[in-house]
XYZ file of N, CA and C in Angstrom:
558
model
N -2.871 -11.556 5.513
C -3.052 -10.918 4.226
C -3.906 -11.839 3.357
N -4.784 -11.237 2.587
C -5.626 -11.991 1.667
C -4.896 -12.236 0.356
N -5.089 -13.420 -0.176
C -4.504 -13.781 -1.471
C -5.616 -14.279 -2.384
N -5.638 -13.770 -3.596
C -6.599 -14.214 -4.597
C -5.879 -15.109 -5.592
N -6.439 -16.279 -5.812
C -5.892 -17.173 -6.836
C -6.979 -17.357 -7.885
N -6.714 -16.837 -9.067
C -7.654 -16.936 -10.182
C -7.130 -18.012 -11.119
N -7.722 -19.197 -10.998
C -7.269 -20.318 -11.818
C -8.335 -21.396 -11.852
N -8.574 -21.925 -13.029
C -9.496 -23.058 -13.144
C -8.741 -24.375 -12.959
N -7.423 -24.298 -12.902
C -6.586 -25.489 -12.761
C -6.391 -25.837 -11.278
N -6.819 -27.027 -10.891
C -6.620 -27.489 -9.512
C -5.135 -27.607 -9.188
N -4.342 -27.995 -10.180
C -2.905 -28.182 -9.971
C -2.233 -26.840 -9.646
N -2.542 -25.809 -10.416
C -1.964 -24.476 -10.169
C -2.470 -23.941 -8.832
N -3.758 -24.120 -8.547
C -4.320 -23.646 -7.278
C -3.606 -24.300 -6.094
N -3.425 -25.621 -6.157
C -2.761 -26.345 -5.064
C -1.314 -25.879 -4.897
N -0.597 -25.717 -6.011
C 0.797 -25.277 -5.940
C 0.897 -23.858 -5.375
N 0.038 -22.973 -5.849
C 0.061 -21.586 -5.369
C -0.275 -21.513 -3.883
N -1.264 -22.280 -3.456
C -1.649 -22.299 -2.042
C -0.501 -22.801 -1.183
N 0.134 -23.859 -1.618
C 1.267 -24.425 -0.879
C 2.420 -23.409 -0.777
N 2.728 -22.750 -1.877
C 3.825 -21.780 -1.877
C 3.484 -20.555 -1.031
N 2.234 -20.137 -1.045
C 1.830 -19.011 -0.193
C 1.967 -19.378 1.280
N 1.661 -20.629 1.631
C 1.835 -21.080 3.012
C 3.296 -20.983 3.427
N 4.198 -21.274 2.514
C 5.624 -21.169 2.812
C 6.060 -19.717 3.017
N 5.352 -18.803 2.375
C 5.719 -17.386 2.419
C 5.111 -16.632 3.603
N 4.131 -17.197 4.255
C 3.513 -16.488 5.372
C 2.097 -16.931 5.620
N 1.399 -16.130 6.398
C 0.032 -16.446 6.801
C -0.951 -15.768 5.851
N -1.421 -16.489 4.853
C -2.331 -15.944 3.854
C -3.693 -16.608 3.950
N -4.719 -15.803 3.766
C -6.082 -16.312 3.646
C -6.389 -16.317 2.152
N -6.471 -17.505 1.582
C -6.640 -17.584 0.135
C -8.105 -17.659 -0.253
N -8.399 -17.012 -1.359
C -9.720 -17.086 -1.976
C -9.494 -17.520 -3.417
N -10.337 -18.408 -3.869
C -10.169 -18.907 -5.231
C -11.310 -18.432 -6.116
N -10.923 -17.983 -7.289
C -11.889 -17.666 -8.339
C -11.522 -18.536 -9.526
N -12.523 -19.176 -10.107
C -12.250 -20.032 -11.248
C -12.487 -19.327 -12.578
N -13.054 -18.113 -12.505
C -13.291 -17.350 -13.728
C -13.314 -15.855 -13.393
N -13.385 -15.049 -14.444
C -13.360 -13.589 -14.293
C -14.516 -13.086 -13.430
N -15.693 -13.594 -13.631
C -16.861 -13.128 -12.880
C -16.650 -13.329 -11.384
N -16.193 -14.518 -10.991
C -15.936 -14.776 -9.577
C -14.842 -13.854 -9.048
N -13.814 -13.609 -9.846
C -12.719 -12.727 -9.421
C -13.220 -11.301 -9.209
N -14.057 -10.823 -10.107
C -14.606 -9.468 -9.963
C -15.440 -9.351 -8.690
N -16.225 -10.367 -8.405
C -17.050 -10.361 -7.193
C -16.144 -10.327 -5.958
N -15.141 -11.188 -5.936
C -14.237 -11.242 -4.779
C -13.471 -9.934 -4.586
N -13.001 -9.330 -5.690
C -12.246 -8.078 -5.553
C -13.146 -6.927 -5.125
N -14.440 -7.054 -5.368
C -15.378 -6.048 -4.889
C -15.703 -6.220 -3.414
N -15.516 -7.416 -2.891
C -15.871 -7.715 -1.503
C -14.742 -7.484 -0.516
N -13.501 -7.665 -0.949
C -12.370 -7.510 -0.020
C -11.118 -7.086 -0.759
N -10.133 -6.710 0.015
C -8.858 -6.298 -0.576
C -7.882 -7.471 -0.514
N -7.000 -7.489 -1.466
C -6.014 -8.556 -1.556
C -4.615 -7.966 -1.577
N -3.697 -8.634 -0.898
C -2.301 -8.222 -0.907
C -1.548 -8.808 -2.081
N -2.028 -9.947 -2.542
C -1.385 -10.598 -3.687
C -2.462 -11.319 -4.497
N -2.273 -11.336 -5.800
C -3.162 -12.067 -6.694
C -2.305 -12.919 -7.617
N -2.714 -14.150 -7.782
C -2.033 -15.061 -8.706
C -3.067 -15.433 -9.768
N -2.744 -15.109 -11.008
C -3.699 -15.304 -12.104
C -3.105 -16.270 -13.111
N -3.815 -17.356 -13.339
C -3.417 -18.348 -14.329
C -4.430 -18.263 -15.457
N -4.033 -17.644 -16.564
C -5.009 -17.408 -17.627
C -4.323 -17.227 -18.957
N -5.133 -17.222 -19.990
C -4.655 -16.948 -21.339
C -4.455 -15.443 -21.468
N -3.232 -15.013 -21.669
C -2.928 -13.575 -21.701
C -3.559 -12.865 -22.894
N -4.025 -13.613 -23.887
C -4.658 -12.959 -25.030
C -6.123 -12.621 -24.753
N -6.692 -13.159 -23.680
C -8.073 -12.837 -23.323
C -8.097 -11.534 -22.538
N -8.779 -10.543 -23.076
C -8.737 -9.203 -22.483
C -9.302 -9.160 -21.073
N -10.283 -9.971 -20.751
C -10.865 -9.962 -19.411
C -9.847 -10.287 -18.336
N -9.009 -11.264 -18.609
C -7.973 -11.648 -17.648
C -6.898 -10.572 -17.542
N -6.526 -10.038 -18.689
C -5.536 -8.949 -18.687
C -6.084 -7.754 -17.915
N -7.365 -7.424 -18.160
C -7.982 -6.268 -17.507
C -8.010 -6.419 -15.996
N -8.367 -7.598 -15.522
C -8.423 -7.769 -14.068
C -7.025 -7.750 -13.462
N -6.044 -8.298 -14.178
C -4.658 -8.247 -13.692
C -4.187 -6.798 -13.608
N -4.493 -6.020 -14.629
C -4.089 -4.611 -14.636
C -4.813 -3.818 -13.554
N -6.103 -4.119 -13.342
C -6.856 -3.424 -12.297
C -6.300 -3.743 -10.909
N -5.972 -5.002 -10.690
C -5.380 -5.385 -9.409
C -4.029 -4.698 -9.207
N -3.220 -4.661 -10.254
C -1.913 -4.009 -10.151
C -2.066 -2.512 -9.899
N -3.082 -1.906 -10.518
C -3.362 -0.480 -10.321
C -3.705 -0.175 -8.876
N -4.393 -1.108 -8.234
C -4.779 -0.937 -6.837
C -3.681 -1.407 -5.887
N -2.467 -1.489 -6.415
C -1.275 -1.807 -5.635
C -1.298 -3.196 -5.021
N -1.916 -4.108 -5.722
C -1.882 -5.499 -5.301
C -0.742 -6.156 -6.057
N 0.122 -6.861 -5.330
C 1.188 -7.602 -6.003
C 0.535 -8.687 -6.832
N 0.860 -8.723 -8.102
C 0.180 -9.638 -9.009
C 1.184 -10.518 -9.733
N 0.881 -11.811 -9.747
C 1.670 -12.785 -10.491
C 0.760 -13.332 -11.586
N 1.214 -13.274 -12.820
C 0.421 -13.748 -13.958
C 1.115 -14.963 -14.551
N 0.382 -16.044 -14.650
C 0.913 -17.272 -15.244
C 0.198 -17.470 -16.573
N 0.841 -17.110 -17.672
C 0.148 -17.235 -18.959
C 0.035 -18.691 -19.395
N -1.129 -19.016 -19.901
C -1.272 -20.323 -20.542
C -1.656 -20.040 -21.987
N -1.101 -20.741 -22.865
C -1.366 -20.482 -24.277
C -0.467 -19.384 -24.794
N -1.025 -18.525 -25.634
C -0.261 -17.477 -26.308
C 0.303 -16.468 -25.313
N 1.443 -15.912 -25.664
C 2.081 -14.911 -24.816
C 1.799 -13.501 -25.318
N 0.613 -13.296 -25.884
C 0.236 -11.973 -26.390
C -0.094 -11.044 -25.225
N 0.276 -9.790 -25.367
C -0.097 -8.781 -24.381
C 0.717 -8.794 -23.104
N 1.802 -9.532 -23.061
C 2.588 -9.607 -21.827
C 3.363 -8.319 -21.546
N 3.748 -7.591 -22.583
C 4.500 -6.350 -22.386
C 3.715 -5.374 -21.522
N 2.426 -5.257 -21.790
C 1.574 -4.365 -20.996
C 1.551 -4.810 -19.531
N 1.549 -6.111 -19.299
C 1.557 -6.627 -17.932
C 2.888 -6.332 -17.248
N 3.982 -6.604 -17.942
C 5.312 -6.300 -17.394
C 5.411 -4.821 -17.027
N 4.979 -3.967 -17.946
C 5.083 -2.519 -17.748
C 4.236 -2.024 -16.579
N 3.246 -2.799 -16.170
C 2.377 -2.414 -15.050
C 2.871 -2.979 -13.724
N 4.041 -3.606 -13.742
C 4.609 -4.134 -12.496
C 4.107 -5.514 -12.118
N 3.547 -6.200 -13.079
C 3.032 -7.540 -12.812
C 4.150 -8.551 -13.059
N 4.322 -9.474 -12.119
C 5.309 -10.526 -12.284
C 4.710 -11.590 -13.191
N 5.353 -11.835 -14.306
C 4.862 -12.820 -15.266
C 5.785 -14.031 -15.208
N 5.197 -15.182 -14.947
C 5.962 -16.429 -14.921
C 5.957 -16.960 -16.346
N 7.041 -16.725 -17.055
C 7.103 -17.104 -18.461
C 7.829 -18.436 -18.620
N 7.609 -19.033 -19.725
C 8.295 -20.289 -20.040
C 7.466 -21.495 -19.660
N 7.629 -22.514 -20.432
C 6.913 -23.772 -20.193
C 7.949 -24.870 -20.012
N 7.776 -25.819 -19.197
C 6.687 -25.918 -18.239
C 6.938 -24.989 -17.050
N 5.862 -24.651 -16.377
C 5.970 -23.804 -15.192
C 6.393 -24.695 -14.036
N 7.441 -24.274 -13.370
C 7.933 -25.064 -12.238
C 7.520 -24.402 -10.933
N 7.492 -25.199 -9.878
C 7.190 -24.664 -8.555
C 8.243 -23.627 -8.165
N 9.489 -23.910 -8.506
C 10.567 -22.982 -8.162
C 10.374 -21.645 -8.862
N 9.998 -21.673 -10.130
C 9.760 -20.427 -10.863
C 8.583 -19.654 -10.299
N 7.536 -20.375 -9.939
C 6.365 -19.731 -9.343
C 6.716 -19.159 -7.979
N 7.505 -19.892 -7.211
C 7.921 -19.426 -5.883
C 8.724 -18.126 -5.993
N 9.643 -18.074 -6.929
C 10.444 -16.864 -7.122
C 9.544 -15.677 -7.479
N 8.582 -15.892 -8.339
C 7.661 -14.814 -8.722
C 6.826 -14.354 -7.532
N 6.331 -15.302 -6.734
C 5.534 -14.947 -5.556
C 6.378 -14.164 -4.560
N 7.591 -14.642 -4.301
C 8.471 -13.929 -3.354
C 8.805 -12.529 -3.876
N 9.050 -12.416 -5.159
C 9.325 -11.097 -5.740
C 8.137 -10.162 -5.594
N 6.954 -10.679 -5.899
C 5.737 -9.863 -5.777
C 5.508 -9.456 -4.329
N 5.721 -10.375 -3.400
C 5.539 -10.054 -1.985
C 6.571 -9.034 -1.509
N 7.786 -9.152 -2.009
C 8.822 -8.172 -1.658
C 8.411 -6.770 -2.071
N 7.877 -6.650 -3.268
C 7.396 -5.356 -3.753
C 6.233 -4.878 -2.886
N 5.334 -5.790 -2.543
C 4.176 -5.439 -1.721
C 4.602 -4.934 -0.349
N 5.525 -5.637 0.293
C 5.986 -5.215 1.612
C 6.679 -3.864 1.534
N 7.479 -3.672 0.509
C 8.175 -2.390 0.333
C 7.159 -1.271 0.116
N 6.132 -1.547 -0.657
C 5.085 -0.561 -0.912
C 4.386 -0.181 0.392
N 4.084 -1.166 1.228
C 3.449 -0.892 2.526
C 4.335 -0.006 3.384
N 5.621 -0.264 3.388
C 6.567 0.573 4.154
C 6.572 1.996 3.617
N 6.522 2.138 2.304
C 6.489 3.472 1.704
C 5.200 4.211 2.059
N 4.077 3.497 2.108
C 2.818 4.116 2.516
C 2.896 4.606 3.961
N 3.481 3.783 4.833
C 3.646 4.182 6.235
C 4.544 5.409 6.343
N 5.645 5.399 5.613
C 6.572 6.542 5.628
C 5.887 7.791 5.092
N 5.107 7.639 4.048
C 4.372 8.761 3.464
C 3.391 9.353 4.477
N 2.683 8.493 5.200
C 1.739 8.965 6.221
C 2.483 9.701 7.328
N 3.633 9.164 7.741
C 4.436 9.806 8.785
C 4.929 11.171 8.332
N 5.378 11.264 7.088
C 5.868 12.535 6.566
C 4.741 13.556 6.414
N 3.552 13.099 6.005
C 2.405 14.009 5.908
C 2.055 14.571 7.272
N 2.084 13.718 8.287
C 1.790 14.159 9.653
C 2.839 15.171 10.126
N 4.089 14.880 9.822
C 5.172 15.794 10.209
C 5.022 17.137 9.498
N 4.669 17.114 8.227
C 4.475 18.342 7.465
C 3.318 19.156 8.042
N 2.241 18.480 8.393
C 1.091 19.168 8.988
C 1.482 19.803 10.324
N 2.274 19.094 11.118
C 2.755 19.633 12.395
C 3.609 20.875 12.161
N 4.491 20.807 11.169
C 5.343 21.969 10.851
C 4.510 23.167 10.403
N 3.483 22.921 9.608
C 2.615 24.021 9.151
C 1.945 24.700 10.341
N 1.402 23.897 11.252
C 0.676 24.453 12.398
C 1.621 25.194 13.332
N 2.773 24.597 13.639
C 3.709 25.284 14.541
C 4.279 26.538 13.882
N 4.500 26.508 12.585
C 4.996 27.705 11.892
C 3.952 28.820 11.928
N 2.712 28.452 11.755
C 1.634 29.448 11.820
C 1.549 30.060 13.223
N 1.673 29.223 14.252
C 1.651 29.720 15.638
C 2.841 30.638 15.896
N 3.995 30.267 15.372
C 5.191 31.125 15.534
C 4.959 32.476 14.866
N 4.353 32.470 13.683
C 4.067 33.733 12.982
C 3.173 34.633 13.827
N 2.188 34.042 14.484
C 1.289 34.813 15.352
C 2.086 35.436 16.489
N 2.988 34.638 17.085
C 3.807 35.162 18.188
C 4.797 36.223 17.699
N 5.333 36.035 16.499
C 6.256 37.026 15.921
C 5.519 38.345 15.692
N 4.273 38.272 15.241
C 3.475 39.487 15.020
C 3.209 40.231 16.332
N 3.287 39.488 17.460
C 3.071 40.133 18.749
C 4.361 40.705 19.324
N 5.462 40.619 18.566
C 6.703 41.268 18.984
C 7.862 40.357 19.318
N 7.706 39.065 19.227
C 8.805 38.129 19.511
C 9.621 37.876 18.252
N 10.850 37.421 18.449
C 11.633 36.930 17.313
C 11.179 35.494 17.046
N 11.571 34.959 15.918
C 11.189 33.584 15.594
C 11.754 32.615 16.626
N 12.989 32.838 17.025
C 13.620 31.977 18.020
C 12.890 32.064 19.362
N 12.516 33.269 19.765
C 11.772 33.442 21.017
C 10.403 32.753 20.927
N 9.751 32.853 19.788
C 8.448 32.215 19.592
C 8.582 30.689 19.715
N 9.639 30.171 19.129
C 9.881 28.726 19.217
C 10.099 28.307 20.670
N 10.944 29.045 21.367
C 11.218 28.733 22.778
C 9.948 28.859 23.628
N 9.112 29.838 23.319
C 7.873 30.043 24.075
C 6.919 28.861 23.898
N 6.794 28.380 22.692
C 5.939 27.207 22.445
C 6.488 25.996 23.194
N 7.792 25.800 23.127
C 8.430 24.680 23.828
C 8.252 24.815 25.350
N 8.402 26.029 25.875
C 8.272 26.271 27.312
C 6.853 25.953 27.784
N 5.865 26.459 27.053
C 4.465 26.203 27.425
C 4.171 24.703 27.355
N 4.672 24.059 26.339
C 4.446 22.616 26.181
C 5.018 21.844 27.365
N 6.220 22.202 27.787
C 6.850 21.490 28.895
C 6.154 21.783 30.218
N 5.809 23.028 30.475
C 5.188 23.362 31.760
C 3.763 22.839 31.871
N 3.070 22.715 30.758
C 1.687 22.215 30.798
C 1.599 20.729 30.460
N 2.749 20.118 30.168
C 2.814 18.691 29.822
C 1.918 18.339 28.637
N 2.014 19.168 27.639
C 1.287 18.925 26.386
C 2.299 18.949 25.252
N 1.842 18.527 24.104
C 2.737 18.544 22.945
C 2.841 19.965 22.391
N 3.945 20.226 21.725
C 4.126 21.527 21.077
C 3.019 21.760 20.040
N 2.556 20.691 19.409
C 1.471 20.796 18.427
C 0.183 21.281 19.092
N -0.147 20.732 20.257
C -1.348 21.178 20.979
C -1.235 22.643 21.385
N -0.052 23.044 21.842
C 0.167 24.445 22.232
C 0.018 25.342 21.003
N 0.591 24.924 19.888
C 0.506 25.712 18.655
C -0.953 25.854 18.217
N -1.717 24.774 18.308
C -3.146 24.842 17.958
C -3.888 25.819 18.871
N -3.560 25.797 20.162
C -4.203 26.704 21.115
C -3.882 28.158 20.771
N -2.644 28.416 20.392
C -2.243 29.787 20.014
C -3.039 30.231 18.788
N -3.154 29.350 17.816
C -3.899 29.670 16.590
C -5.371 29.905 16.914
N -5.947 29.020 17.737
C -7.360 29.158 18.107
C -7.624 30.447 18.883
N -6.709 30.773 19.798
C -6.901 31.984 20.589
C -6.767 33.231 19.719
N -5.962 33.161 18.671
C -5.810 34.287 17.749
C -7.109 34.469 16.948
N -7.750 33.368 16.624
C -8.975 33.428 15.844
C -10.152 33.977 16.627
N -10.109 33.907 17.937
C -11.213 34.407 18.762
C -11.057 35.876 19.133
N -9.931 36.490 18.731
C -9.716 37.911 19.038
C -10.477 38.793 18.110
């Protein structure tokens, strides 16, 4: 997974890199300013972003919000004023608040952000699986309707699709598609 660290501080960069190594296999990219971060985010996708910036500067807030919008787990380490943090919190960004910032506090924020990221990935996979299942149900239901129109009951149509699938060693979805295609050529 790619990790973006936006920080001009060598100390924060070193700590974040070390903590990411503890959390897994990350390929880190460093941006020392907004311009570099924008270029990097245009070139590749990131699973996590760690931003060390003044929260009152809109450019840093904007990039943090954009990263969070694109479902990147984001950790924001404010330096200076704590203005605008509510908007970051509300966008699902982990904000490491309080001074001084400790490695333990940063580690907890990174682990929390990664936990959300992993959960989000699982939800995306589940969503894709459910979409595929729904599409399969639509196609098989349409094929059953065609068979019902030819005089079968719904149960008989279902059994017929299953029977053809088993005897021809194909999936019920392929059989249903064939039924639909053959109906369209009549």
